[in-house]
Amino acid sequence: MKMITAIVKHTRFDVVRRALMEVGVQGMTTNDVRGFGRQKGFREVYRGTEYEVRFLPKVKIEIAVPDEKLDAVIKAIEESARTGEVGDGKIFVTELQQCIRIRTAERGEEAI
Ligand SMILES: Nc1ncnc2c1ncn2[C@@H]1O[C@H](COP(=O)(O)OP(=O)(O)OP(=O)(O)O)[C@@H](O)[C@H]1O
Ligand SMILES: [Mg+2]
């Protein structure tokens, strides 16, 4: 099992959500977050002047997936979130040790 954490633009979120439904994810958690990447929240650096970082609003999406769904889910996010402009976001993948459906006490991929 893997936990996918994707940071995407607000303007792409609806398309990303639809792409994720199409690929058959069972659930997801989203959150409004603020962050910066390598432009530090600015499109340009002017004449080498250093600016403080600026946190920009993004949407964080967390999805637990069985291993066999990982590639399809990553592809769905990548293709739906991409505009080609800076700030399109990132996808982080981590090992998910356990998942428990509280109602039934199911464990592991069954519980996803
Ligand atoms: N190394 C990182 N660790 C944690 N969060 C990150 C990291 N890089 C980016 N993010 C998150 O993703 C958001 C979008 O990042 P962004 O797409 O600008 O990355 P980038 O590396 O600057 O790529 P690009 O050059 O395409 O803009 C950030 O606002 C931040 O929330
Ligand atoms: Mg950036």
Coordinates of C-alpha atoms and ligand atoms in Angstrom, one line a residue:
M1 CA 0.0 0.0 0.0
K2 CA 1.1 3.5 -0.7
M3 CA 0.0 7.0 0.5
I4 CA 0.0 9.5 -2.3
T5 CA 0.2 13.1 -1.3
A6 CA -0.4 15.5 -4.2
I7 CA -0.1 19.3 -4.1
V8 CA -2.1 20.9 -7.0
K9 CA -3.4 24.2 -8.1
H10 CA -6.8 25.2 -7.0
T11 CA -7.7 25.8 -10.6
R12 CA -7.0 22.2 -11.5
F13 CA -8.6 20.6 -8.5
D14 CA -12.0 19.8 -10.1
V15 CA -10.3 18.1 -13.1
V16 CA -8.0 16.2 -10.8
R17 CA -10.9 15.0 -8.7
R18 CA -12.8 13.8 -11.7
A19 CA -9.7 12.0 -13.1
L20 CA -9.3 10.3 -9.7
M21 CA -12.9 9.1 -9.7
E22 CA -12.5 7.7 -13.2
V23 CA -9.5 5.7 -12.2
G24 CA -11.5 4.2 -9.3
V25 CA -10.0 5.6 -6.1
Q26 CA -12.0 4.5 -3.0
G27 CA -11.6 7.7 -1.0
M28 CA -9.5 10.8 -0.6
T29 CA -8.8 13.6 1.9
T30 CA -8.3 17.1 0.8
N31 CA -7.1 20.2 2.5
D32 CA -6.4 23.9 1.6
V33 CA -2.7 24.4 2.2
R34 CA -0.1 27.1 1.6
G35 CA 3.4 26.4 0.3
F36 CA 6.2 27.3 -2.0
G37 CA 8.5 25.6 -4.4
R38 CA 11.8 26.6 -6.0
Q39 CA 10.5 30.0 -7.1
K40 CA 9.7 30.7 -3.5
G41 CA 6.3 31.9 -4.4
F42 CA 7.5 34.4 -7.0
R43 CA 7.6 34.0 -10.7
E44 CA 11.0 35.8 -11.1
V45 CA 13.9 36.9 -9.1
Y46 CA 14.7 40.6 -10.0
R47 CA 18.4 41.3 -10.5
G48 CA 19.4 38.9 -7.9
T49 CA 17.5 40.7 -5.2
E50 CA 16.5 38.4 -2.5
Y51 CA 12.9 38.3 -1.6
E52 CA 11.3 36.6 1.3
V53 CA 9.4 33.5 0.5
R54 CA 5.7 33.9 -0.3
F55 CA 3.3 31.1 0.6
L56 CA 0.8 30.5 -2.2
P57 CA -2.5 28.6 -1.7
K58 CA -2.6 25.1 -3.0
V59 CA -4.8 22.0 -2.6
K60 CA -3.4 19.0 -0.9
I61 CA -4.9 15.6 -1.8
E62 CA -4.1 12.4 0.2
I63 CA -5.1 9.1 -1.3
A64 CA -4.3 5.6 0.1
V65 CA -3.9 3.1 -2.8
P66 CA -3.2 -0.6 -3.2
D67 CA 0.1 -1.2 -4.9
E68 CA -1.5 -2.2 -8.2
K69 CA -3.3 1.1 -8.5
L70 CA -0.3 3.3 -7.8
D71 CA 0.8 3.9 -11.4
A72 CA -2.7 4.6 -12.7
V73 CA -3.4 7.1 -9.9
I74 CA -0.1 8.9 -10.4
K75 CA -0.7 9.2 -14.1
A76 CA -4.3 10.5 -13.5
I77 CA -3.0 13.2 -11.2
E78 CA 0.0 14.2 -13.4
E79 CA -2.1 14.5 -16.6
S80 CA -5.0 16.3 -15.0
A81 CA -3.0 18.7 -12.8
R82 CA -0.5 19.8 -15.5
T83 CA -0.8 23.3 -17.1
G84 CA 2.9 23.5 -18.0
E85 CA 3.4 26.6 -15.9
V86 CA 5.5 26.9 -12.8
G87 CA 3.7 25.9 -9.6
D88 CA 1.8 22.9 -11.1
G89 CA 2.7 21.0 -7.9
K90 CA 4.2 17.8 -6.7
I91 CA 3.3 14.2 -6.0
F92 CA 4.9 12.5 -3.1
V93 CA 4.6 8.7 -2.6
T94 CA 5.3 7.0 0.7
E95 CA 4.9 3.5 2.0
L96 CA 1.7 3.0 3.9
Q97 CA 2.2 0.5 6.7
Q98 CA -1.4 -0.1 7.7
C99 CA -5.0 0.8 6.9
I100 CA -7.9 0.0 9.2
R101 CA -11.6 0.3 8.4
I102 CA -12.9 1.2 11.8
R103 CA -16.4 0.0 11.3
T104 CA -15.5 -3.6 10.3
A105 CA -12.0 -3.9 11.7
E106 CA -10.7 -4.9 8.3
R107 CA -7.0 -4.5 7.8
G108 CA -4.7 -3.8 4.9
E109 CA -5.7 -3.4 1.3
E110 CA -9.2 -4.7 2.1
A111 CA -9.7 -1.6 4.3
I112 CA -8.8 0.9 1.6
Ligands
LIG1 N1 10.2 20.1 -1.7 C1 9.0 20.3 -1.3 N2 8.5 19.8 -0.1 C2 7.2 20.0 0.3 N3 6.3 20.7 -0.5 C3 6.7 21.1 -1.7 C4 8.0 21.0 -2.1 N4 8.1 21.5 -3.4 C5 6.9 22.0 -3.7 N5 6.1 21.8 -2.6 C6 4.6 22.1 -2.6 O1 4.1 22.1 -3.9 C7 3.6 23.4 -4.2 C8 3.9 23.7 -5.7 O2 5.3 23.5 -5.9 P1 5.9 23.9 -7.3 O3 5.0 23.2 -8.4 O4 6.0 25.4 -7.5 O5 7.3 23.2 -7.3 P2 8.6 23.6 -8.0 O6 9.7 22.6 -7.6 O7 8.9 25.1 -7.8 O8 8.3 23.3 -9.6 P3 8.0 24.4 -10.8 O9 9.4 24.8 -11.2 O10 7.3 23.6 -11.8 O11 7.2 25.5 -10.2 C9 4.3 24.3 -3.3 O12 3.6 25.5 -3.1 C10 4.4 23.5 -2.0 O13 3.2 23.5 -1.3
MG2 MG 7.5 26.4 -8.4

